[in-house]
Amino acid sequence: MELEDLKRALSNLSANGLQISDLVTDRHAQVRKFMREEMGQICHWFDAWHMAKGTFYSMDYLCLLQIILFKENLLFIQFFLVHQLTQKKC
């Protein structure tokens, strides 16, 4: 749907005599491929909101991994300390 709308808009603009040099869209995969393969003369840019949102989700995922690793290490340390404290001392 998004790709078809873009094609329709570009053909409408060129039919009215407008020449497009730059285009800003979201990071939709079909749009990227279309712009790369069929509209190479138009410079394709991504809007800042979608770039920032993608970066935010990547950072959120990495932080989640760090928290999980921290919790696993914390559990290991707790078990180790309990084991050390409950051992008989000679």
Coordinates of C-alpha atoms in Angstrom, one line a residue:
M1 CA 0.0 0.0 0.0
E2 CA 2.7 2.5 1.0
L3 CA 4.8 1.7 -2.1
E4 CA 1.8 2.0 -4.5
D5 CA 0.9 5.4 -2.9
L6 CA 4.5 6.6 -3.4
K7 CA 4.5 5.5 -7.0
R8 CA 1.2 7.2 -7.6
A9 CA 2.5 10.4 -6.0
L10 CA 5.7 10.5 -7.9
S11 CA 4.0 9.9 -11.3
N12 CA 1.5 12.6 -10.5
L13 CA 4.2 15.1 -9.6
S14 CA 6.2 14.3 -12.7
A15 CA 3.1 14.5 -14.9
N16 CA 2.6 18.0 -13.6
G17 CA 6.1 19.0 -14.6
L18 CA 7.7 19.0 -11.2
Q19 CA 11.3 17.6 -11.0
I20 CA 12.1 15.8 -7.7
S21 CA 15.7 15.8 -6.5
D22 CA 15.3 14.7 -2.9
L23 CA 12.7 12.6 -1.1
V24 CA 12.2 12.0 2.6
T25 CA 10.3 8.9 3.8
D26 CA 10.2 6.4 6.6
R27 CA 12.5 3.3 6.5
H28 CA 9.9 1.1 4.8
A29 CA 11.8 -1.8 3.1
Q30 CA 9.8 -1.8 -0.2
V31 CA 10.2 2.0 -0.5
R32 CA 14.0 1.7 0.0
K33 CA 14.3 -1.0 -2.6
F34 CA 12.1 0.9 -5.1
M35 CA 14.1 4.2 -4.6
R36 CA 17.4 2.4 -4.9
E37 CA 16.6 0.3 -8.0
E38 CA 14.1 2.4 -10.0
M39 CA 14.6 6.0 -8.8
G40 CA 18.3 6.2 -8.5
Q41 CA 18.3 9.8 -9.7
I42 CA 16.4 10.9 -6.7
C43 CA 18.3 11.3 -3.4
H44 CA 16.4 9.3 -0.8
W45 CA 16.6 10.4 2.9
F46 CA 15.0 8.9 6.0
D47 CA 13.1 11.1 8.4
A48 CA 14.7 11.8 11.8
W49 CA 11.7 10.5 13.8
H50 CA 11.9 7.0 12.4
M51 CA 15.7 6.9 12.7
A52 CA 15.6 8.0 16.3
K53 CA 12.8 5.5 17.1
G54 CA 14.8 2.7 15.6
T55 CA 17.9 3.7 17.6
F56 CA 15.8 3.9 20.8
Y57 CA 14.4 0.4 20.3
S58 CA 17.9 -0.9 19.7
M59 CA 19.2 0.8 22.8
D60 CA 16.2 -0.4 24.8
Y61 CA 16.9 -4.0 23.7
L62 CA 20.6 -3.7 24.6
C63 CA 19.8 -2.3 28.0
L64 CA 17.4 -5.2 28.6
L65 CA 20.2 -7.7 27.8
Q66 CA 22.5 -5.9 30.2
I67 CA 19.9 -6.1 33.0
I68 CA 19.3 -9.8 32.4
L69 CA 23.1 -10.4 32.4
F70 CA 23.4 -8.4 35.6
K71 CA 20.6 -10.3 37.3
E72 CA 22.2 -13.6 36.3
N73 CA 25.6 -12.5 37.7
L74 CA 23.9 -11.2 40.9
L75 CA 22.2 -14.6 41.4
F76 CA 25.6 -16.4 40.9
I77 CA 27.2 -14.1 43.5
Q78 CA 24.4 -14.7 46.0
F79 CA 24.7 -18.5 45.6
F80 CA 28.5 -18.3 45.8
L81 CA 28.3 -16.2 49.1
V82 CA 25.7 -18.5 50.6
H83 CA 27.9 -21.5 49.7
Q84 CA 31.0 -19.9 51.2
L85 CA 29.2 -18.8 54.4
T86 CA 27.6 -22.2 55.0
Q87 CA 30.8 -24.3 54.5
K88 CA 32.4 -25.6 57.6
K89 CA 35.6 -23.9 58.5
C90 CA 38.5 -26.2 59.6

